[in-house]
mmCIF file of C-alpha atoms and ligand atoms in Angstrom:
data_model
loop_
_atom_site.group_PDB
_atom_site.id
_atom_site.type_symbol
_atom_site.label_atom_id
_atom_site.label_comp_id
_atom_site.label_asym_id
_atom_site.label_seq_id
_atom_site.Cartn_x
_atom_site.Cartn_y
_atom_site.Cartn_z
ATOM 1 C CA MET A 1 30.502 -80.901 -98.217
ATOM 2 C CA ASN A 2 29.999 -82.852 -95.074
ATOM 3 C CA GLU A 3 27.475 -82.002 -92.441
ATOM 4 C CA ASN A 4 29.952 -80.413 -90.088
ATOM 5 C CA LEU A 5 31.347 -78.066 -92.719
ATOM 6 C CA GLN A 6 27.828 -77.166 -93.868
ATOM 7 C CA LYS A 7 27.003 -76.240 -90.270
ATOM 8 C CA ILE A 8 30.052 -73.963 -90.079
ATOM 9 C CA LEU A 9 29.118 -72.332 -93.378
ATOM 10 C CA ASP A 10 25.511 -71.714 -92.280
ATOM 11 C CA GLU A 11 26.621 -70.258 -88.998
ATOM 12 C CA ALA A 12 29.212 -68.031 -90.677
ATOM 13 C CA LYS A 13 26.612 -66.776 -93.184
ATOM 14 C CA THR A 14 24.112 -66.003 -90.409
ATOM 15 C CA ARG A 15 26.688 -64.119 -88.384
ATOM 16 C CA ILE A 16 28.035 -62.198 -91.378
ATOM 17 C CA ALA A 17 24.534 -61.159 -92.372
ATOM 18 C CA ALA A 18 23.965 -59.898 -88.842
ATOM 19 C CA ALA A 19 27.213 -57.897 -88.709
ATOM 20 C CA GLU A 20 26.333 -54.217 -88.329
ATOM 21 C CA SER A 21 29.773 -52.687 -88.653
ATOM 22 C CA LEU A 22 33.178 -53.263 -90.200
ATOM 23 C CA GLU A 23 34.449 -53.965 -86.686
ATOM 24 C CA ASP A 24 31.855 -56.728 -86.170
ATOM 25 C CA LEU A 25 32.865 -58.202 -89.500
ATOM 26 C CA ASN A 26 36.518 -58.181 -88.560
ATOM 27 C CA ASP A 27 35.744 -60.029 -85.309
ATOM 28 C CA ILE A 28 33.934 -62.721 -87.299
ATOM 29 C CA ARG A 29 36.861 -62.985 -89.712
ATOM 30 C CA VAL A 30 39.265 -63.542 -86.823
ATOM 31 C CA GLN A 31 36.975 -66.120 -85.226
ATOM 32 C CA MET A 32 36.446 -68.026 -88.484
ATOM 33 C CA LEU A 33 39.561 -67.590 -90.589
ATOM 34 C CA GLY A 34 42.181 -66.370 -88.114
ATOM 35 C CA LYS A 35 45.121 -68.425 -86.843
ATOM 36 C CA LYS A 36 42.945 -69.981 -84.169
ATOM 37 C CA GLY A 37 39.720 -69.652 -86.149
ATOM 38 C CA ARG A 38 37.120 -72.396 -86.665
ATOM 39 C CA ILE A 39 37.894 -73.064 -90.312
ATOM 40 C CA THR A 40 41.638 -73.007 -89.638
ATOM 41 C CA ASP A 41 41.064 -75.612 -86.899
ATOM 42 C CA VAL A 42 39.118 -77.809 -89.308
ATOM 43 C CA MET A 43 41.969 -77.552 -91.792
ATOM 44 C CA LYS A 44 44.436 -78.569 -89.105
ATOM 45 C CA SER A 45 42.274 -81.591 -88.164
ATOM 46 C CA MET A 46 43.029 -82.964 -91.642
ATOM 47 C CA ARG A 47 46.191 -84.501 -90.193
ATOM 48 C CA GLU A 48 44.030 -87.025 -88.354
ATOM 49 C CA LEU A 49 42.514 -88.347 -91.583
ATOM 50 C CA PRO A 50 43.950 -91.219 -93.571
ATOM 51 C CA PRO A 51 46.270 -89.786 -96.268
ATOM 52 C CA GLU A 52 44.012 -90.830 -99.162
ATOM 53 C CA GLU A 53 41.079 -88.822 -97.802
ATOM 54 C CA ARG A 54 43.089 -85.665 -97.242
ATOM 55 C CA PRO A 55 43.047 -84.129 -100.782
ATOM 56 C CA ALA A 56 39.270 -84.296 -101.073
ATOM 57 C CA PHE A 57 38.815 -82.968 -97.563
ATOM 58 C CA GLY A 58 41.320 -80.201 -98.184
ATOM 59 C CA GLN A 59 39.430 -79.140 -101.318
ATOM 60 C CA MET A 60 36.193 -79.058 -99.369
ATOM 61 C CA VAL A 61 37.611 -76.906 -96.615
ATOM 62 C CA ASN A 62 39.182 -74.548 -99.152
ATOM 63 C CA GLY A 63 35.818 -74.292 -100.847
ATOM 64 C CA LEU A 64 34.265 -73.458 -97.509
ATOM 65 C CA ARG A 65 36.915 -70.843 -96.793
ATOM 66 C CA GLN A 66 36.357 -69.252 -100.188
ATOM 67 C CA MET A 67 32.598 -69.083 -99.714
ATOM 68 C CA VAL A 68 32.978 -67.489 -96.282
ATOM 69 C CA GLU A 69 35.467 -64.978 -97.682
ATOM 70 C CA GLU A 70 33.151 -64.058 -100.541
ATOM 71 C CA THR A 71 30.159 -63.642 -98.262
ATOM 72 C CA MET A 72 32.278 -61.469 -96.037
ATOM 73 C CA GLU A 73 33.509 -59.343 -98.938
ATOM 74 C CA THR A 74 29.965 -58.683 -100.122
ATOM 75 C CA ARG A 75 28.861 -57.697 -96.650
ATOM 76 C CA LYS A 76 31.953 -55.541 -96.254
ATOM 77 C CA ARG A 77 31.186 -53.532 -99.387
ATOM 78 C CA LEU A 78 27.645 -52.990 -98.186
ATOM 79 C CA LEU A 79 28.744 -51.830 -94.737
ATOM 80 C CA ALA A 80 31.438 -49.551 -96.189
ATOM 81 C CA ALA A 81 28.833 -47.926 -98.413
ATOM 82 C CA LYS A 82 26.622 -47.374 -95.370
ATOM 83 C CA VAL A 83 29.490 -45.722 -93.490
ATOM 84 C CA ARG A 84 30.157 -43.393 -96.435
ATOM 85 C CA GLU A 85 26.501 -42.472 -96.670
ATOM 86 C CA ALA A 86 26.299 -41.749 -92.940
ATOM 87 C CA LYS A 87 29.410 -39.557 -93.143
ATOM 88 C CA LEU A 88 28.036 -37.627 -96.104
ATOM 89 C CA ALA A 89 24.719 -37.160 -94.359
ATOM 90 C CA ALA A 90 26.491 -35.860 -91.249
ATOM 91 C CA GLU A 91 28.561 -33.413 -93.277
ATOM 92 C CA THR A 92 25.731 -32.156 -95.403
ATOM 93 C CA ILE A 93 25.059 -28.447 -95.047
ATOM 94 C CA ASP A 94 21.529 -27.287 -95.613
ATOM 95 C CA VAL A 95 22.199 -24.056 -97.443
ATOM 96 C CA THR A 96 18.535 -23.108 -97.170
ATOM 97 C CA LEU A 97 18.697 -22.821 -93.345
ATOM 98 C CA PRO A 98 18.702 -19.263 -91.965
ATOM 99 C CA ALA A 99 22.225 -18.038 -91.104
ATOM 100 C CA LYS A 100 23.366 -17.593 -87.505
ATOM 101 C CA ALA A 101 23.086 -13.944 -86.544
ATOM 102 C CA ALA A 102 26.547 -12.373 -86.202
ATOM 103 C CA GLY A 103 26.977 -10.604 -82.850
ATOM 104 C CA ILE A 104 27.115 -6.925 -83.717
ATOM 105 C CA GLY A 105 28.703 -4.652 -81.147
ATOM 106 C CA HIS A 106 27.411 -1.311 -79.963
ATOM 107 C CA SER A 107 29.007 2.021 -79.185
ATOM 108 C CA HIS A 108 29.782 2.510 -75.510
ATOM 109 C CA PRO A 109 27.757 5.238 -73.732
ATOM 110 C CA ASN A 110 31.058 7.062 -73.103
ATOM 111 C CA THR A 111 31.815 6.980 -76.819
ATOM 112 C CA ILE A 112 28.367 8.260 -77.716
ATOM 113 C CA ALA A 113 28.617 11.044 -75.129
ATOM 114 C CA LEU A 114 32.156 11.984 -76.211
ATOM 115 C CA ASP A 115 31.125 12.107 -79.884
ATOM 116 C CA GLU A 116 28.361 14.472 -78.855
ATOM 117 C CA VAL A 117 30.701 16.712 -76.820
ATOM 118 C CA GLU A 118 33.268 16.794 -79.634
ATOM 119 C CA ARG A 119 30.575 17.614 -82.169
ATOM 120 C CA ILE A 120 29.456 20.592 -80.062
ATOM 121 C CA PHE A 121 32.954 22.027 -79.555
ATOM 122 C CA VAL A 122 34.211 21.322 -83.063
ATOM 123 C CA GLY A 123 31.096 23.200 -84.174
ATOM 124 C CA MET A 124 32.397 26.188 -82.202
ATOM 125 C CA GLY A 125 35.775 25.979 -83.923
ATOM 126 C CA TYR A 126 37.671 23.974 -81.299
ATOM 127 C CA GLU A 127 40.451 21.547 -82.120
ATOM 128 C CA VAL A 128 40.518 18.055 -80.532
ATOM 129 C CA VAL A 129 43.971 17.334 -79.065
ATOM 130 C CA GLU A 130 45.358 14.277 -77.306
ATOM 131 C CA GLY A 131 48.098 14.068 -74.709
ATOM 132 C CA PRO A 132 50.073 11.309 -72.985
ATOM 133 C CA GLU A 133 48.535 9.270 -70.157
ATOM 134 C CA VAL A 134 51.958 8.577 -68.669
ATOM 135 C CA GLU A 135 52.965 12.118 -67.853
ATOM 136 C CA LYS A 136 55.732 14.032 -66.173
ATOM 137 C CA ASP A 137 54.867 15.186 -62.660
ATOM 138 C CA TYR A 138 55.778 18.644 -63.932
ATOM 139 C CA TYR A 139 53.002 18.781 -66.570
ATOM 140 C CA ASN A 140 50.416 17.194 -64.314
ATOM 141 C CA PHE A 141 51.092 19.419 -61.286
ATOM 142 C CA GLU A 142 53.951 21.894 -61.205
ATOM 143 C CA ALA A 143 53.164 23.731 -64.450
ATOM 144 C CA LEU A 144 49.517 23.938 -63.372
ATOM 145 C CA ASN A 145 50.446 25.899 -60.302
ATOM 146 C CA ILE A 146 50.218 22.852 -58.024
ATOM 147 C CA PRO A 147 53.404 23.078 -55.965
ATOM 148 C CA ALA A 148 55.197 20.127 -54.402
ATOM 149 C CA ASN A 149 53.452 20.374 -51.044
ATOM 150 C CA HIS A 150 49.901 20.594 -52.456
ATOM 151 C CA PRO A 151 47.445 18.036 -50.952
ATOM 152 C CA ALA A 152 46.383 16.902 -54.469
ATOM 153 C CA LYS A 153 49.870 15.517 -54.884
ATOM 154 C CA ASP A 154 49.397 13.154 -51.971
ATOM 155 C CA GLU A 155 50.403 9.634 -52.982
ATOM 156 C CA GLN A 156 46.958 8.524 -51.937
ATOM 157 C CA ASP A 157 45.521 10.062 -55.105
ATOM 158 C CA THR A 158 48.328 9.730 -57.600
ATOM 159 C CA PHE A 159 49.879 6.668 -59.195
ATOM 160 C CA TYR A 160 53.598 7.341 -59.374
ATOM 161 C CA ILE A 161 55.730 5.514 -61.939
ATOM 162 C CA ASN A 162 58.808 7.104 -60.404
ATOM 163 C CA PRO A 163 59.303 10.379 -58.470
ATOM 164 C CA ASP A 164 59.154 12.386 -61.727
ATOM 165 C CA VAL A 165 56.584 10.422 -63.734
ATOM 166 C CA VAL A 166 52.908 9.793 -62.951
ATOM 167 C CA LEU A 167 49.782 8.397 -64.556
ATOM 168 C CA ARG A 168 48.088 11.723 -65.218
ATOM 169 C CA THR A 169 45.406 12.543 -62.666
ATOM 170 C CA GLN A 170 43.754 15.161 -64.891
ATOM 171 C CA THR A 171 43.634 16.065 -68.579
ATOM 172 C CA SER A 172 44.643 19.605 -67.512
ATOM 173 C CA SER A 173 48.204 18.452 -68.254
ATOM 174 C CA VAL A 174 47.362 18.763 -71.967
ATOM 175 C CA GLN A 175 46.721 22.508 -71.447
ATOM 176 C CA VAL A 176 50.393 22.887 -70.616
ATOM 177 C CA ARG A 177 51.522 20.839 -73.620
ATOM 178 C CA VAL A 178 49.357 22.873 -75.998
ATOM 179 C CA MET A 179 50.488 26.241 -74.560
ATOM 180 C CA GLU A 180 54.083 25.029 -74.793
ATOM 181 C CA LYS A 181 53.805 24.773 -78.585
ATOM 182 C CA GLY A 182 53.673 28.559 -78.586
ATOM 183 C CA GLN A 183 50.892 28.950 -81.148
ATOM 184 C CA LEU A 184 48.224 31.468 -80.216
ATOM 185 C CA PRO A 185 45.289 31.773 -80.127
ATOM 186 C CA ILE A 186 44.255 28.403 -78.634
ATOM 187 C CA ARG A 187 40.821 26.845 -78.793
ATOM 188 C CA MET A 188 41.000 23.182 -77.935
ATOM 189 C CA ILE A 189 39.392 20.305 -76.090
ATOM 190 C CA SER A 190 41.318 17.237 -74.982
ATOM 191 C CA PRO A 191 39.506 14.048 -74.039
ATOM 192 C CA GLY A 192 41.245 11.085 -72.466
ATOM 193 C CA ARG A 193 41.847 8.668 -69.621
ATOM 194 C CA VAL A 194 42.965 9.841 -66.215
ATOM 195 C CA TYR A 195 44.039 7.810 -63.200
ATOM 196 C CA ARG A 196 43.586 8.152 -59.469
ATOM 197 C CA SER A 197 44.265 5.755 -56.682
ATOM 198 C CA ASP A 198 40.577 5.353 -55.774
ATOM 199 C CA GLU A 199 38.616 2.323 -54.647
ATOM 200 C CA VAL A 200 35.989 1.103 -57.115
ATOM 201 C CA ASP A 201 32.416 1.945 -56.160
ATOM 202 C CA ALA A 202 29.242 3.293 -57.815
ATOM 203 C CA THR A 203 30.840 6.701 -58.400
ATOM 204 C CA HIS A 204 34.592 6.008 -58.406
ATOM 205 C CA SER A 205 37.080 4.146 -60.530
ATOM 206 C CA PRO A 206 40.896 4.265 -60.572
ATOM 207 C CA CYS A 207 40.666 4.977 -64.303
ATOM 208 C CA PHE A 208 38.093 7.310 -65.791
ATOM 209 C CA HIS A 209 37.817 9.968 -68.502
ATOM 210 C CA GLN A 210 37.903 13.732 -68.577
ATOM 211 C CA ILE A 211 37.488 16.303 -71.284
ATOM 212 C CA GLU A 212 39.661 19.353 -70.853
ATOM 213 C CA GLY A 213 38.950 22.638 -72.558
ATOM 214 C CA LEU A 214 41.254 25.605 -73.103
ATOM 215 C CA VAL A 215 40.764 28.923 -74.862
ATOM 216 C CA ILE A 216 43.486 31.583 -74.961
ATOM 217 C CA ASP A 217 43.253 34.755 -76.991
ATOM 218 C CA LYS A 218 43.269 38.508 -76.610
ATOM 219 C CA ASN A 219 40.294 39.913 -74.707
ATOM 220 C CA VAL A 220 38.897 36.586 -73.495
ATOM 221 C CA THR A 221 36.708 37.265 -70.447
ATOM 222 C CA PHE A 222 34.644 35.375 -67.903
ATOM 223 C CA ALA A 223 31.610 36.307 -70.016
ATOM 224 C CA ASP A 224 33.072 34.226 -72.858
ATOM 225 C CA LEU A 225 33.511 31.317 -70.460
ATOM 226 C CA LYS A 226 29.909 31.598 -69.281
ATOM 227 C CA GLY A 227 28.480 31.986 -72.778
ATOM 228 C CA THR A 228 30.473 29.075 -74.159
ATOM 229 C CA LEU A 229 29.671 26.658 -71.340
ATOM 230 C CA ALA A 230 25.993 27.664 -71.227
ATOM 231 C CA LEU A 231 25.728 26.951 -74.954
ATOM 232 C CA PHE A 232 27.508 23.633 -74.430
ATOM 233 C CA ALA A 233 25.053 22.675 -71.658
ATOM 234 C CA ARG A 234 22.015 23.592 -73.775
ATOM 235 C CA GLN A 235 23.259 21.600 -76.744
ATOM 236 C CA LEU A 236 24.108 18.594 -74.599
ATOM 237 C CA PHE A 237 21.128 18.493 -72.245
ATOM 238 C CA GLY A 238 18.425 20.399 -74.118
ATOM 239 C CA GLU A 239 17.485 23.977 -75.048
ATOM 240 C CA ASP A 240 15.696 24.723 -71.766
ATOM 241 C CA THR A 241 18.763 23.887 -69.651
ATOM 242 C CA ARG A 242 19.803 26.704 -67.304
ATOM 243 C CA VAL A 243 23.288 27.022 -65.825
ATOM 244 C CA LYS A 244 24.604 28.376 -62.553
ATOM 245 C CA PHE A 245 28.196 29.161 -61.611
ATOM 246 C CA ARG A 246 29.386 28.714 -58.016
ATOM 247 C CA PRO A 247 32.721 30.113 -56.834
ATOM 248 C CA HIS A 248 35.293 27.391 -56.305
ATOM 249 C CA HIS A 249 39.042 26.950 -56.137
ATOM 250 C CA PHE A 250 41.402 25.340 -58.605
ATOM 251 C CA PRO A 251 45.112 26.132 -58.433
ATOM 252 C CA PHE A 252 45.422 26.737 -62.177
ATOM 253 C CA THR A 253 42.481 29.122 -62.597
ATOM 254 C CA GLU A 254 41.637 32.481 -60.991
ATOM 255 C CA PRO A 255 38.801 33.075 -60.500
ATOM 256 C CA SER A 256 37.499 29.488 -60.504
ATOM 257 C CA ALA A 257 33.977 28.127 -60.533
ATOM 258 C CA GLU A 258 31.900 24.996 -60.718
ATOM 259 C CA MET A 259 29.032 24.942 -63.151
ATOM 260 C CA ASP A 260 25.669 23.370 -62.326
ATOM 261 C CA VAL A 261 22.951 22.625 -64.864
ATOM 262 C CA SER A 262 19.245 22.704 -64.072
ATOM 263 C CA CYS A 263 18.051 19.144 -63.554
ATOM 264 C CA PHE A 264 16.835 17.886 -66.903
ATOM 265 C CA LYS A 265 14.571 15.331 -65.215
ATOM 266 C CA CYS A 266 12.514 17.643 -62.992
ATOM 267 C CA HIS A 267 13.480 20.937 -64.694
ATOM 268 C CA GLY A 268 14.575 22.411 -61.403
ATOM 269 C CA THR A 269 11.715 21.527 -59.081
ATOM 270 C CA GLY A 270 13.785 18.895 -57.262
ATOM 271 C CA CYS A 271 13.793 15.122 -57.672
ATOM 272 C CA ARG A 272 15.708 12.008 -56.685
ATOM 273 C CA PHE A 273 18.027 12.561 -59.625
ATOM 274 C CA CYS A 274 19.264 15.984 -58.465
ATOM 275 C CA LYS A 275 18.942 15.014 -54.794
ATOM 276 C CA GLY A 276 16.094 17.477 -54.410
ATOM 277 C CA SER A 277 18.132 20.581 -55.253
ATOM 278 C CA GLY A 278 17.009 21.074 -58.853
ATOM 279 C CA TRP A 279 20.684 21.473 -59.906
ATOM 280 C CA ILE A 280 23.364 19.046 -60.989
ATOM 281 C CA GLU A 281 27.087 19.816 -60.804
ATOM 282 C CA ILE A 282 28.681 19.208 -64.149
ATOM 283 C CA LEU A 283 32.166 20.724 -64.475
ATOM 284 C CA GLY A 284 34.989 22.822 -63.067
ATOM 285 C CA CYS A 285 36.194 25.936 -64.852
ATOM 286 C CA GLY A 286 37.877 29.303 -64.501
ATOM 287 C CA MET A 287 40.091 31.957 -66.023
ATOM 288 C CA VAL A 288 43.577 30.589 -66.663
ATOM 289 C CA HIS A 289 45.807 31.692 -63.764
ATOM 290 C CA PRO A 290 48.277 34.435 -64.839
ATOM 291 C CA HIS A 291 51.112 32.433 -63.314
ATOM 292 C CA VAL A 292 50.235 29.418 -65.508
ATOM 293 C CA LEU A 293 50.419 31.678 -68.586
ATOM 294 C CA GLU A 294 53.699 33.265 -67.446
ATOM 295 C CA MET A 295 55.318 29.871 -66.934
ATOM 296 C CA ARG A 296 54.652 29.170 -70.643
ATOM 297 C CA GLY A 297 55.978 32.570 -71.681
ATOM 298 C CA ILE A 298 52.545 33.994 -72.469
ATOM 299 C CA ASP A 299 52.082 37.601 -71.339
ATOM 300 C CA PRO A 300 48.968 37.727 -69.120
ATOM 301 C CA GLU A 301 48.647 41.435 -69.847
ATOM 302 C CA GLU A 302 48.179 40.697 -73.529
ATOM 303 C CA TYR A 303 46.474 37.298 -73.479
ATOM 304 C CA THR A 304 43.789 35.854 -71.243
ATOM 305 C CA GLY A 305 41.951 32.566 -71.365
ATOM 306 C CA PHE A 306 39.531 30.221 -69.767
ATOM 307 C CA ALA A 307 39.673 26.504 -69.079
ATOM 308 C CA PHE A 308 37.282 23.808 -68.002
ATOM 309 C CA GLY A 309 37.324 20.148 -67.081
ATOM 310 C CA VAL A 310 34.384 17.758 -67.462
ATOM 311 C CA GLY A 311 34.107 14.173 -66.256
ATOM 312 C CA LEU A 312 32.983 12.093 -69.240
ATOM 313 C CA GLU A 313 31.474 9.313 -67.097
ATOM 314 C CA ARG A 314 29.500 11.944 -65.222
ATOM 315 C CA ILE A 315 27.940 13.058 -68.500
ATOM 316 C CA SER A 316 27.198 9.490 -69.657
ATOM 317 C CA LEU A 317 25.662 8.564 -66.303
ATOM 318 C CA LEU A 318 23.473 11.670 -66.281
ATOM 319 C CA LYS A 319 22.515 11.654 -69.941
ATOM 320 C CA TYR A 320 21.564 7.978 -69.961
ATOM 321 C CA GLU A 321 20.323 7.844 -66.359
ATOM 322 C CA ILE A 322 22.719 5.111 -65.322
ATOM 323 C CA ASP A 323 23.049 4.875 -61.553
ATOM 324 C CA ASP A 324 26.252 2.861 -61.176
ATOM 325 C CA MET A 325 29.528 3.731 -62.875
ATOM 326 C CA ARG A 326 30.702 0.101 -62.693
ATOM 327 C CA LEU A 327 28.174 -0.749 -65.424
ATOM 328 C CA LEU A 328 30.240 1.404 -67.779
ATOM 329 C CA TYR A 329 33.311 -0.786 -67.344
ATOM 330 C CA GLU A 330 31.816 -4.277 -67.444
ATOM 331 C CA ASN A 331 31.121 -4.063 -71.190
ATOM 332 C CA ASP A 332 28.126 -6.371 -71.025
ATOM 333 C CA ALA A 333 26.695 -6.155 -74.549
ATOM 334 C CA ARG A 334 23.147 -6.462 -73.161
ATOM 335 C CA PHE A 335 23.754 -3.285 -71.155
ATOM 336 C CA LEU A 336 25.579 -1.399 -73.915
ATOM 337 C CA LYS A 337 22.889 -2.128 -76.511
ATOM 338 C CA GLN A 338 20.382 0.044 -74.643
ATOM 339 C CA PHE A 339 21.966 3.356 -75.636
HETATM 340 N N1 DAH B 401 41.392 19.238 -63.511
HETATM 341 C C1 DAH B 401 40.238 19.438 -62.652
HETATM 342 C C2 DAH B 401 39.928 18.136 -61.919
HETATM 343 O O1 DAH B 401 40.417 17.113 -62.299
HETATM 344 C C3 DAH B 401 39.061 19.871 -63.454
HETATM 345 C C4 DAH B 401 39.209 21.251 -63.954
HETATM 346 C C5 DAH B 401 38.753 22.318 -63.217
HETATM 347 C C6 DAH B 401 39.843 21.526 -65.144
HETATM 348 C C7 DAH B 401 38.874 23.606 -63.635
HETATM 349 C C8 DAH B 401 39.996 22.830 -65.584
HETATM 350 C C9 DAH B 401 39.497 23.859 -64.825
HETATM 351 O O2 DAH B 401 40.597 23.129 -66.722
HETATM 352 O O3 DAH B 401 39.645 25.133 -65.263
HETATM 353 O O4 DAH B 401 39.200 18.160 -60.976
#
C-alpha cells in the first residue's frame, strides 16, 4: 500500500475509533466511502494511471476499502451494543423502590354531617326519601300553600325552567310527593339539593342542601315536634345541648317556629360563634297546615303532623367550625381531609 493510501487508512481508523454514536459513524462512512468520499475519489483517480499500473492499484484501493469497512463494522457493533445497554438501563424498574402513594379521597363534611343526621332519624324509625330537583311549580309552591302572588315566588329567588317548572327552592316539595302516595302514617326525611338565585358569598350559594322532615299520624302534637327535634339536637351537637323554639311564619305550617340550639362552643354564655347571644338558629319547623293536608285528601280532623327543614351546610359549618361556605364547594382535598 502506498504512503497516501496508508495515510487515508490511518485517518479513517482514528476517526472510526473516536466515533461516539451510530450517527457519527454514518457521517464517516459518507465522507470516506460515499459517492464523493475520499476512497471513492482515490478509486476514480486510477484513470490517470498508465493502464498497466491500474490492476495493482485497484486491488490496493479495494483492500483499503475493505479494511475501512471492517473497522467500521466492528465499531458499529460496539456502539449498537452500547445503545441497547443504555436503553435497558433507562427502562429498568427498581422493584425494591417504595411505591408512589395513591391519592385517597375523603368524605365531604356535608356527607359526614348528612350520614350523621340520617343515622339519627333512621334510628327513630324514619324513612329516607328522595325527590326531583327539577320540580313542578305546583309541588314547590302551590301545594305548600304558597299562592301565585307570594313574595317567595319572586323570580329573584327562583330559577324557572319554564312558567310551570322550577329548580326546587326547598326540599319541602318532597312532603307533597310523599303525602300524594296516600300511605299513612308518614315518618320521613328527605335530603337533597335546592336552588336559589343568590350571589355566592360566605353564607350563600345558588345551590345548597336541605333536609326535610315530615311526620303525619293520628294524635301528633307540637309536643312530639319539640321532643323529636330536641332529641335530634342533643344527638347531633351533644347531650348538654338545650333547644329553644321561637314563633315564626311558614306558609305550609301553622303554628310555625324556628329552633335555636344552645351554643356548643360557649354553652350559652355568649361567644363570637353565636354572636354573643348564646343561641344558634338551626331549623324551621311547624305543624303541617290543615290546608296542605286537605289538598292531599288527608282529613285534618283525623290526622295531624309536623314538618321541619334544616340547611345541611349550616350544620356542617357549625359542627366543623368552618367560617366560609365557599370552602365546602371548592373540594380542595387538603381542606376536606381535616374532617
Ligand atoms: N322550606 C323552608 C325553607 O326553605 C324550611 C322549612 C321550614 C321546612 C319549616 C319545613 C318547615 O318543613 O316546617 O326555608
